[in-house]
Tab-separated table of C-alpha atoms and ligand atoms in Angstrom:
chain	number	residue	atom	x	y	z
A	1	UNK	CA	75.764	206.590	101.865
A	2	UNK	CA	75.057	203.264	99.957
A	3	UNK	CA	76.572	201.210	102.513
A	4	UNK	CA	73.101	199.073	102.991
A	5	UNK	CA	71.722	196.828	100.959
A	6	UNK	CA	68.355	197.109	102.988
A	7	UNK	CA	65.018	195.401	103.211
A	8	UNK	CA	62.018	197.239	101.713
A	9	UNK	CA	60.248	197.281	105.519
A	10	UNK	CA	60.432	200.122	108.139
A	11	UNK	CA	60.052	198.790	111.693
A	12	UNK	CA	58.216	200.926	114.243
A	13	UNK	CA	58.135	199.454	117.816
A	14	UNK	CA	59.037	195.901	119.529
A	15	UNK	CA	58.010	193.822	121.977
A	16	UNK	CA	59.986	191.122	122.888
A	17	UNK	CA	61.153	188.940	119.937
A	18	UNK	CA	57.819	190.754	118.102
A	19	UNK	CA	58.494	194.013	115.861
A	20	UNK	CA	55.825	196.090	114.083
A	21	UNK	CA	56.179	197.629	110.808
A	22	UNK	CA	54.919	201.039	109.840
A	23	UNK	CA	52.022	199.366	107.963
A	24	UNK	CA	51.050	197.320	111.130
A	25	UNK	CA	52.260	193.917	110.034
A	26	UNK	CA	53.757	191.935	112.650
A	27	UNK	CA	57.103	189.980	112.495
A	28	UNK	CA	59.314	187.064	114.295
A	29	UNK	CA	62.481	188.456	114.456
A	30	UNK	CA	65.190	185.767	115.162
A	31	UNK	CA	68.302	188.258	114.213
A	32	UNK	CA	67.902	190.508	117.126
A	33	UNK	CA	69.802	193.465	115.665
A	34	UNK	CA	72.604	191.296	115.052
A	35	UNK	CA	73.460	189.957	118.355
A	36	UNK	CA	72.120	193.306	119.895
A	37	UNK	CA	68.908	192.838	121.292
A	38	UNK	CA	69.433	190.091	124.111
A	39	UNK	CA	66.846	191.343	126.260
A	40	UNK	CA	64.442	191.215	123.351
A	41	UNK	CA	62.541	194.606	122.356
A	42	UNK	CA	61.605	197.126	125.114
A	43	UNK	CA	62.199	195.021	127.963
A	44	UNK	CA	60.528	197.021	130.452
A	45	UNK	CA	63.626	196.887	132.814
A	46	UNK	CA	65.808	198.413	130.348
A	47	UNK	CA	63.189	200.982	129.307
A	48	UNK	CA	62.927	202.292	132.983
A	49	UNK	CA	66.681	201.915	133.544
A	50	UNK	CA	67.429	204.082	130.830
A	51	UNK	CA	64.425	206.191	130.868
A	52	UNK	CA	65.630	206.982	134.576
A	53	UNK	CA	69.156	207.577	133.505
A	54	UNK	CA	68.711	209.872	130.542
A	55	UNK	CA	66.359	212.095	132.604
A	56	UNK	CA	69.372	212.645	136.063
A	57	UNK	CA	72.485	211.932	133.293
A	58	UNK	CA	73.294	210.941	129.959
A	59	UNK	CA	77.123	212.340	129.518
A	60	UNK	CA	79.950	213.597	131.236
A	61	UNK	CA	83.408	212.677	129.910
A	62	UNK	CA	85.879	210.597	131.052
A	63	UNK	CA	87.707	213.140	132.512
A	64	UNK	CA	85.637	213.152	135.500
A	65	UNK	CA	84.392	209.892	137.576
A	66	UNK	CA	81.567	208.074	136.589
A	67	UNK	CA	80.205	205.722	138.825
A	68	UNK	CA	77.620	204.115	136.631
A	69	UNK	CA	80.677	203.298	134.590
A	70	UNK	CA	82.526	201.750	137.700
A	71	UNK	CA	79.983	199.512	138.725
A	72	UNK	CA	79.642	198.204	135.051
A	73	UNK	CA	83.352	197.449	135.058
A	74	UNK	CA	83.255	195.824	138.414
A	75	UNK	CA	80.379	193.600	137.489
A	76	UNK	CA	81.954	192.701	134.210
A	77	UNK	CA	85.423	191.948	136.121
A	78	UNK	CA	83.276	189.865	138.201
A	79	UNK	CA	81.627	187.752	135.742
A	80	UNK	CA	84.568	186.689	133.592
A	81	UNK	CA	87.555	186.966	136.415
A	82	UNK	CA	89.254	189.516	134.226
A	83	UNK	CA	90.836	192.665	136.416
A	84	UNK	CA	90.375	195.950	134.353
A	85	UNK	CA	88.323	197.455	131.660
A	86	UNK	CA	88.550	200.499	128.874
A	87	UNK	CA	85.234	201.122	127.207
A	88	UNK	CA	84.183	202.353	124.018
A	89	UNK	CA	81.145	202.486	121.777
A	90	UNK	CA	81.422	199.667	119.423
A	91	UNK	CA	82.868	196.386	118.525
A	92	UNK	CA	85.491	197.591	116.246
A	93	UNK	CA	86.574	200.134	118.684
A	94	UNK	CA	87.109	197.404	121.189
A	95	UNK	CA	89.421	195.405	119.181
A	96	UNK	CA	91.164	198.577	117.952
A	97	UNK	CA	91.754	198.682	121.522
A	98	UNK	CA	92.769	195.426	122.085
A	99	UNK	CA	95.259	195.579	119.179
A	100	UNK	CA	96.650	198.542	120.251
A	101	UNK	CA	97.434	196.948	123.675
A	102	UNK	CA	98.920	194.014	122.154
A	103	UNK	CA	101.358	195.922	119.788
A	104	UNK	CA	102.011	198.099	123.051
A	105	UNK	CA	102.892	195.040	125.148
A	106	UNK	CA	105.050	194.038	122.261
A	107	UNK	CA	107.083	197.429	122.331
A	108	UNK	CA	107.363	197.466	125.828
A	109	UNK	CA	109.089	194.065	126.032
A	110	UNK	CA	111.577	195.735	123.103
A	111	UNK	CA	109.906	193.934	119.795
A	112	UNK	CA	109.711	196.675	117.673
A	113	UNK	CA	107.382	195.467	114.449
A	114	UNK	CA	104.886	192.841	116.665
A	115	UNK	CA	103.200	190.948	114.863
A	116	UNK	CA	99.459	189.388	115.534
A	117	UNK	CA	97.796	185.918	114.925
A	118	UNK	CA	94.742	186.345	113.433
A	119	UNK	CA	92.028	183.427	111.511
A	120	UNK	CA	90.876	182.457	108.088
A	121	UNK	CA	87.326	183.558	108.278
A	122	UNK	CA	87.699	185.955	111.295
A	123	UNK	CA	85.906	188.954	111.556
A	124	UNK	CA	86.999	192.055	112.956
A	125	UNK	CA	85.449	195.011	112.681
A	126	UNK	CA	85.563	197.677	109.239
A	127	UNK	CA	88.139	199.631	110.590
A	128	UNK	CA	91.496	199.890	108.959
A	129	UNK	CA	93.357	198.030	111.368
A	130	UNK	CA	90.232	195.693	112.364
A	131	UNK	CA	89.426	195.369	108.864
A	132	UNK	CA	93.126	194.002	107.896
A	133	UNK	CA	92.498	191.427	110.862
A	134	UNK	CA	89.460	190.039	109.485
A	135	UNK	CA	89.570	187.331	107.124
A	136	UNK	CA	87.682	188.215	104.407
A	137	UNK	CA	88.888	189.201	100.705
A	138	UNK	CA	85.654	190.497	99.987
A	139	UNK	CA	85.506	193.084	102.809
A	140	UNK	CA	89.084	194.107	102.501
A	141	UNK	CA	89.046	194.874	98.719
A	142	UNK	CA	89.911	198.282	97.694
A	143	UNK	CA	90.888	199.375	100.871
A	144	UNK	CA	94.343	198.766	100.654
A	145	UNK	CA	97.387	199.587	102.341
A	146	UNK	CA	95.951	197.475	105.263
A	147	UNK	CA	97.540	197.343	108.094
A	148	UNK	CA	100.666	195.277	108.430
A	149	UNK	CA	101.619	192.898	111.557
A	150	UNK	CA	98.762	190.478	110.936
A	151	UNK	CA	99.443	186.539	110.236
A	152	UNK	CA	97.237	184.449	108.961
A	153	UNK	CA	95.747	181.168	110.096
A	154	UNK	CA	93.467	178.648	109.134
A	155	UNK	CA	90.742	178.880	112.013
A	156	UNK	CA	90.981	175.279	114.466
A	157	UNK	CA	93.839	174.277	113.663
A	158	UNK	CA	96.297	174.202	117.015
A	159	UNK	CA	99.200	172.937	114.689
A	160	UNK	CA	99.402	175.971	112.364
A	161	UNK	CA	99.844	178.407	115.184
A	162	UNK	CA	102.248	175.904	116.166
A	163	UNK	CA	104.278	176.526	113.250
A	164	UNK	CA	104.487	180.267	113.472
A	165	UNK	CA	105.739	179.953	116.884
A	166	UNK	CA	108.468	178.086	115.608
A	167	UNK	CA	109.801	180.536	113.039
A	168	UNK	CA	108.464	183.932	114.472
A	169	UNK	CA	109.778	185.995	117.335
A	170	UNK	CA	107.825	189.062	116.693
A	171	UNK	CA	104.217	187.404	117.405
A	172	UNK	CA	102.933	188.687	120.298
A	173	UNK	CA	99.574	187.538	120.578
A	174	UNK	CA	96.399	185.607	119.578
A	175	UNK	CA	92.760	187.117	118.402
A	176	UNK	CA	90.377	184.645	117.691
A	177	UNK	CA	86.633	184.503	118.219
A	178	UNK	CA	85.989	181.506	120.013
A	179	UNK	CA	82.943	181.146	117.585
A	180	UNK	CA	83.217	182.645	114.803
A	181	UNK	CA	80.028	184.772	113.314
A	182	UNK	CA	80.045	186.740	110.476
A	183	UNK	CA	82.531	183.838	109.355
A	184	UNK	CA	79.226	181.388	109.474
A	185	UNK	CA	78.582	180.395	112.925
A	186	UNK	CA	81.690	178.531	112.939
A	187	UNK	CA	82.524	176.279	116.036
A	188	UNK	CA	85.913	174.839	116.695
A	189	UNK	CA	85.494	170.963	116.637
A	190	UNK	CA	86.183	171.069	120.331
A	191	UNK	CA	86.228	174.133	121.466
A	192	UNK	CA	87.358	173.433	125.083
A	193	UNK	CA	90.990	171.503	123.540
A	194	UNK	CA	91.338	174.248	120.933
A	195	UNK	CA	91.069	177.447	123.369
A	196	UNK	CA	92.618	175.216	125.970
A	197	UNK	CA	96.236	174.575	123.266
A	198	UNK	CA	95.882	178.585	122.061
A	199	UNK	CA	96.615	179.041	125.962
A	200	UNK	CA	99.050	176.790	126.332
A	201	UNK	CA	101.116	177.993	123.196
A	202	UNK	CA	100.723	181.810	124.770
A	203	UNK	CA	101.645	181.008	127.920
A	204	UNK	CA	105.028	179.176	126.789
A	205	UNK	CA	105.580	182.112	124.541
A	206	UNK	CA	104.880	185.046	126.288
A	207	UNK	CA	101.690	185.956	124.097
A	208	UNK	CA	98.464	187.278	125.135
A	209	UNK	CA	95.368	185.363	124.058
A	210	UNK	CA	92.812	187.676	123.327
A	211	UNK	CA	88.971	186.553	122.855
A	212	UNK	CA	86.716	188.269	120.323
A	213	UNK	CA	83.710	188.049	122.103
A	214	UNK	CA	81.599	190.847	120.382
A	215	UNK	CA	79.219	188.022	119.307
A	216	UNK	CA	79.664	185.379	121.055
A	217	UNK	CA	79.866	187.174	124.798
A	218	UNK	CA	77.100	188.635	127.174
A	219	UNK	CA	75.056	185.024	127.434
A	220	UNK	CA	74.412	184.022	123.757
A	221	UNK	CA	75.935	180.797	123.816
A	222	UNK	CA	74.343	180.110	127.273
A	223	UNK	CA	77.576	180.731	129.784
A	224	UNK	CA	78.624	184.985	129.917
A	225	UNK	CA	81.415	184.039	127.276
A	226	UNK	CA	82.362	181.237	124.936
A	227	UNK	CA	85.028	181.143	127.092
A	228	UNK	CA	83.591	179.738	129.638
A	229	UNK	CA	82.561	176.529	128.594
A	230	UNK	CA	86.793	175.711	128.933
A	231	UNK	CA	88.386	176.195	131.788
A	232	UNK	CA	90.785	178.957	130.637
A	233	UNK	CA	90.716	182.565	131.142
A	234	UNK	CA	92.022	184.675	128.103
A	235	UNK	CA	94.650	187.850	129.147
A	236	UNK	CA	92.356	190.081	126.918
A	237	UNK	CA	88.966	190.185	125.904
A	238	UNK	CA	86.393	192.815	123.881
A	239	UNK	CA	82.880	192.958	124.118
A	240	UNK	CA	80.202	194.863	122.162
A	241	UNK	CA	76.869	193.972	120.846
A	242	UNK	CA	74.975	192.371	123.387
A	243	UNK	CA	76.659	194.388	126.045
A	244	UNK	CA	74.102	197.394	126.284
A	245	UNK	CA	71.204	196.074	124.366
A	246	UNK	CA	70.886	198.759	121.980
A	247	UNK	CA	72.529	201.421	123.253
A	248	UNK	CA	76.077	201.460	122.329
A	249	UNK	CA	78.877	200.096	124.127
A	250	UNK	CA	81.740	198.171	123.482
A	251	UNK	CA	84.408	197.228	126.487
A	252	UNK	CA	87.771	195.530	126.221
A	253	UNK	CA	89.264	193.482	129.494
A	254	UNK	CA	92.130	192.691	130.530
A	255	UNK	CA	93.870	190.365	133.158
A	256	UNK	CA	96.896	190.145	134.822
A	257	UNK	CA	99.993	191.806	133.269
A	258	UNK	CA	97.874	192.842	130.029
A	259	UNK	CA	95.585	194.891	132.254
A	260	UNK	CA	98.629	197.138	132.931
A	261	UNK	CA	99.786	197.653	129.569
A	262	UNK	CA	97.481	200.839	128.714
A	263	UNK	CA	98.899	204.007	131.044
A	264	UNK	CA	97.679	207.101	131.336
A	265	UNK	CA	97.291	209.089	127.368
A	266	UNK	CA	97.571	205.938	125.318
A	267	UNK	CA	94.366	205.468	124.802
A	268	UNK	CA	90.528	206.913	125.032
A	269	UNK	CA	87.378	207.713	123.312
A	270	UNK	CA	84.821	210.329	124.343
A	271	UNK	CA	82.026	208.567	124.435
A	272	UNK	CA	82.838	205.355	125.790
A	273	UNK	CA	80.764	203.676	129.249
A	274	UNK	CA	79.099	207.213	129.355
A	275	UNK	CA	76.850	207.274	132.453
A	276	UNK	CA	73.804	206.408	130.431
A	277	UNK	CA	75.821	203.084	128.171
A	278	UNK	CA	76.811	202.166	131.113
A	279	UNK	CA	73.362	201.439	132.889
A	280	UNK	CA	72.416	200.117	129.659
A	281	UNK	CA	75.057	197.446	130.243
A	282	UNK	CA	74.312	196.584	133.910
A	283	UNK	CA	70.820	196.597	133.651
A	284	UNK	CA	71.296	194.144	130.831
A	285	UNK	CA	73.897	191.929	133.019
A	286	UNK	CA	71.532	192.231	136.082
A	287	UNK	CA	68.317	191.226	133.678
A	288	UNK	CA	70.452	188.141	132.125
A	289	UNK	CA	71.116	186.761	135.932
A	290	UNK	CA	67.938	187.340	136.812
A	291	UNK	CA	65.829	185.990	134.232
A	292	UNK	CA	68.183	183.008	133.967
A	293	UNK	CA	68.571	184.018	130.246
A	294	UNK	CA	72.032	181.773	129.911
A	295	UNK	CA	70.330	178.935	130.765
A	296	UNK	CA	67.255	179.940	128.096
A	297	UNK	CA	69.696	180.381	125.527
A	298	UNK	CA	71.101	177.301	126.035
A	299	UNK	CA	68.078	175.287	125.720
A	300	UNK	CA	66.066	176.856	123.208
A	301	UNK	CA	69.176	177.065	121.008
A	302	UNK	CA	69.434	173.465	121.311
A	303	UNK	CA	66.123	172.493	121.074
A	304	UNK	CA	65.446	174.739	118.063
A	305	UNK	CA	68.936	172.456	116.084
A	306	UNK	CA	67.400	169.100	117.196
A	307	UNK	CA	64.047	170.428	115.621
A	308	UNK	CA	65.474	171.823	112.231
A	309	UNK	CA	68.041	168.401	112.687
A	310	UNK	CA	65.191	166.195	112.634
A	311	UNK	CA	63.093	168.291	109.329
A	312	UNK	CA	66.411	168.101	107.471
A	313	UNK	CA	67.275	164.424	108.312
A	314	UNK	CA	66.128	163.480	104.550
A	315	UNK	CA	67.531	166.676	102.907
A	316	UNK	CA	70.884	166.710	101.228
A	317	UNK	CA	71.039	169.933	100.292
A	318	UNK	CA	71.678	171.070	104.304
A	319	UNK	CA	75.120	170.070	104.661
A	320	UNK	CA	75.441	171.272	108.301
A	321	UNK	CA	73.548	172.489	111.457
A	322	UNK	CA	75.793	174.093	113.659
A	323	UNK	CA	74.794	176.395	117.441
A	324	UNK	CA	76.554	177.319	120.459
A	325	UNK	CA	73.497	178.675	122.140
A	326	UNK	CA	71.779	180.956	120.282
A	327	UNK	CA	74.678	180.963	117.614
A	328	UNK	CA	72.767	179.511	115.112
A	329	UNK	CA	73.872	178.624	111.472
A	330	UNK	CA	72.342	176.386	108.799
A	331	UNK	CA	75.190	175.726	106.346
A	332	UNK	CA	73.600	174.551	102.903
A	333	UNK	CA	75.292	173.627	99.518
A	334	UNK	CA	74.506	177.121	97.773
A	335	UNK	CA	74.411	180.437	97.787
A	336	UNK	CA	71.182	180.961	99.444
A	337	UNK	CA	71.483	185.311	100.323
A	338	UNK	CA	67.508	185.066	99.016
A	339	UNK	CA	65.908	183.406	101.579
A	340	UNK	CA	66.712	186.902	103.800
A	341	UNK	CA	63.873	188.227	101.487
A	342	UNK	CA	61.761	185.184	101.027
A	343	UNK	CA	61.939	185.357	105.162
A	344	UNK	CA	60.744	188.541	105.471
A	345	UNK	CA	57.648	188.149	102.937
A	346	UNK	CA	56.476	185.359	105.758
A	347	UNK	CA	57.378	188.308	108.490
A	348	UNK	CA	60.138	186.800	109.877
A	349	UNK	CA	63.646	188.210	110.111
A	350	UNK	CA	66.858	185.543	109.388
A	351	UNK	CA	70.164	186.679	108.127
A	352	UNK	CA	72.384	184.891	105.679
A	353	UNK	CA	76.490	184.863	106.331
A	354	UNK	CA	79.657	183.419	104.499
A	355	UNK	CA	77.148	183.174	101.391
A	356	UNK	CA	75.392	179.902	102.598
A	357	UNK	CA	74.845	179.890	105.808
A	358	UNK	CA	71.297	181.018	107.290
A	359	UNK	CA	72.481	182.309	110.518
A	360	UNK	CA	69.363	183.040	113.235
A	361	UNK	CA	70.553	185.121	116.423
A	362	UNK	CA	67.428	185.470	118.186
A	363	UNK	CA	67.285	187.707	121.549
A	364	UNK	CA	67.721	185.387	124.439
A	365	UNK	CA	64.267	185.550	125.573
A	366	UNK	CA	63.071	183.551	123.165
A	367	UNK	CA	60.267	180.808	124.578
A	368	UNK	CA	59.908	177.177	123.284
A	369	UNK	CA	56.833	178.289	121.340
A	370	UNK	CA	58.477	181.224	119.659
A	371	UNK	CA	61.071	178.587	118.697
A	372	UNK	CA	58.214	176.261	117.233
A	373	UNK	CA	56.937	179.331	115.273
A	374	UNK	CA	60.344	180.094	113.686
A	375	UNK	CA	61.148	176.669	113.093
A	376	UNK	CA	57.479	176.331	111.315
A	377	UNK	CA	58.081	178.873	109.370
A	378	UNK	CA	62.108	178.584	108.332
A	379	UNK	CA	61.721	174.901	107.545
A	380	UNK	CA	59.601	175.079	104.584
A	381	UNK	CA	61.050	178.255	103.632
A	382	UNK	CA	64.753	176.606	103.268
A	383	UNK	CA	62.776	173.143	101.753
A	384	UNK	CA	61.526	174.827	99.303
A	385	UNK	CA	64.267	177.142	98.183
A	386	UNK	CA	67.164	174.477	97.632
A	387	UNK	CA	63.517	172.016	96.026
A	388	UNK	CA	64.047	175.153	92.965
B	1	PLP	C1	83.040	188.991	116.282
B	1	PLP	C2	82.837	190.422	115.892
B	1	PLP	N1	83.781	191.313	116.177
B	1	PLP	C3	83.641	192.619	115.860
B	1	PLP	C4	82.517	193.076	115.210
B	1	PLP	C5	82.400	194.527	114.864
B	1	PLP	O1	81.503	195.143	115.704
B	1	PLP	P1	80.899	196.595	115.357
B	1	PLP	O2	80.044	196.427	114.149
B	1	PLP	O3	80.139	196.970	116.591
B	1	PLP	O4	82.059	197.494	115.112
B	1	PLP	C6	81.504	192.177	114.899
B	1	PLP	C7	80.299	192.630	114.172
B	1	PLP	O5	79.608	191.891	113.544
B	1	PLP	C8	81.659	190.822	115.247
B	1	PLP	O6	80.729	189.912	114.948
């Protein structure tokens, strides 16, 4: 169906943050799939990992134990202190989930309509009830009824949430992305004293915080999650994109009391942490650690916003520059949705969110030199464009 509006280029094999299109031409590709593509293209750990995998065991169903799927869990439970895991196959799915375990916590402590705090700007997922928590007009229009028990928010802004607390008893959690993507890389002032106060207004309420990390998560802005450059822990949080490098897989934690909410029937998928998504994921955790990709993603995000910082110093029309890690967005004073095509005609792969912001999500093995190329090639490119 016409859901696409897609490039005019077919892409044939990767290697690395390198693709290859079906004419031979070769391209820098600092989108990686969205988010996906951490690892980079055919990282030859994940190739035999899954190669091996798909040749003993791709599926079984949940109905039976899977202990590729156990160890994934434990080593995600590990890494961000949460207790328990469901898994599905996406990052919609794994706020469906999480949004179906808030409204359940709400019913179970007798609140019969809960109701959900959700951002200006937020997204979601395109399901109904993900798409009715994202913030975006655009993306909602023409599907309505949406789903009710959402409140709205301006995104950053501790004092708002505040003021629902004050006048609603039927809120019964928080989702926020701690940065939001799709939104236009944006990144709460200080991100440590606005996650900190969302956890402080939960915990005096009795709300769960729950931590759309489907973008954000599994290294990109150089810890495991945004989280984790605060001190808190959130009672829920979902994962998806990064999480299996390709192969799909979405997961949504829990911790503490929230991790007991889901019982046995209330929820499931058939797919989700089959045996062969979930080697996928813990190859990808295992490759992260070893590789010391965090730390990678840290720097070369960094270094690559000093660099485009210091070519934009004299040029007015870039408003802002804006990166947790690899989060990358360049926030300029138009519409700029061309460049994605002017990009590609110099083989390299950008994406443009929230109408002006180039956003650049490259795969966490990225080197300093690849960086240099991109930035060589983008600069010009964005000089150029808004010179018109
Ligand atoms: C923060 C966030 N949440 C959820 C989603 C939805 O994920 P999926 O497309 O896997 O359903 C996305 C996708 O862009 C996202 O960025």
């Amino acid at each position: 169906m016409n859901t696409y509006g897609r490039q005019p280029v077919t892409f044939v094999k990767g290697k690395g943050v390198w693709l290859w299109d079906d004419q031979g031409n070769k391209y820098l590709d600092a989108l990686s799939g969205v988010a996906v593509n951490g690892l980079g293209h055919a990282h030859p750990k994940l190739v035999e990992a899954i190669s091996a995998q798909a040749a003993k065991l791709i599926h079984v169903s949940n109905i039976y134990q899977i202990a590729e799927q156990a160890r994934l869990a434990a080593k995600l439970a590990e890494i961000s202190a949460m207790d328990k895991v469901f898994f599905c196959n996406s990052g919609c799915e794994a706020n469906e989930a999480a949004i179906k375990l808030a409204r359940l916590y709400g019913h179970n402590k007798g609140i019969e309509s809960p109701e959900i705090i959700v951002m200006e700007k937020a997204f979601h997922g395109r399901t109904m009830a993900t798409l009715s928590a994202t913030g975006n007009r655009k993306a909602q229009a023409g599907f309505e009824p949406l789903v009710s028990g959402f409140i709205r928010v301006p995104f950053d802004d501790l004092e708002a949430v505040r003021q629902v607390a004050s006048r609603n008893q039927n809120v019964v959690a928080i989702l926020v992305e701690p940065v939001q993507g799709e939104g236009g890389v944006n990144v709460p002032h200080d991100v440590k004293a606005y996650l900190e106060g969302l956890r402080e207004i939960c915990d005096s309420h009795g709300w769960l915080l729950m931590l759309d990390e489907v973008q954000s998560g599994i290294g990109r802005t150089g810890t495991w999650f945004a989280f984790q450059h605060t001190s808190i822990i959130p009672d829920v949080m979902t994962l998806a994109k990064g999480l299996g490098s390709g192969v799909p897989i979405g997961a949504c934690l829990a911790k503490g009391d929230a991790a007991e909410v889901f019982t046995y029937g209330k929820h499931g998928s058939t797919f989700g942490g089959n045996p062969l998504a979930s080697v996928a994921g813990l190859t990808t955790l295992e490759t992260i650690e070893q590789e010391k990709l965090r730390e990678n993603a840290e720097t070369v995000g960094n270094w690559i916003c000093d660099q485009f910082r210091a070519e934009f110093a004299n040029t007015p029309g870039v408003q802002k520059i804006r990166n947790a890690g690899l989060m990358i967005g360049i926030q300029l004073d138009r519409p700029c949705g061309d460049l994605v095509r002017r990009a590609l005609q110099q083989k390299l792969l950008i994406n443009v969110t929230a109408d002006n912001v180039v956003r650049l999500l490259p795969s966490l093995v990225m080197t300093q030199d690849e960086a240099g190329q991109l930035v060589r090639i983008l600069a010009p490119l964005i000089k150029d464009f808004l010179n018109e």
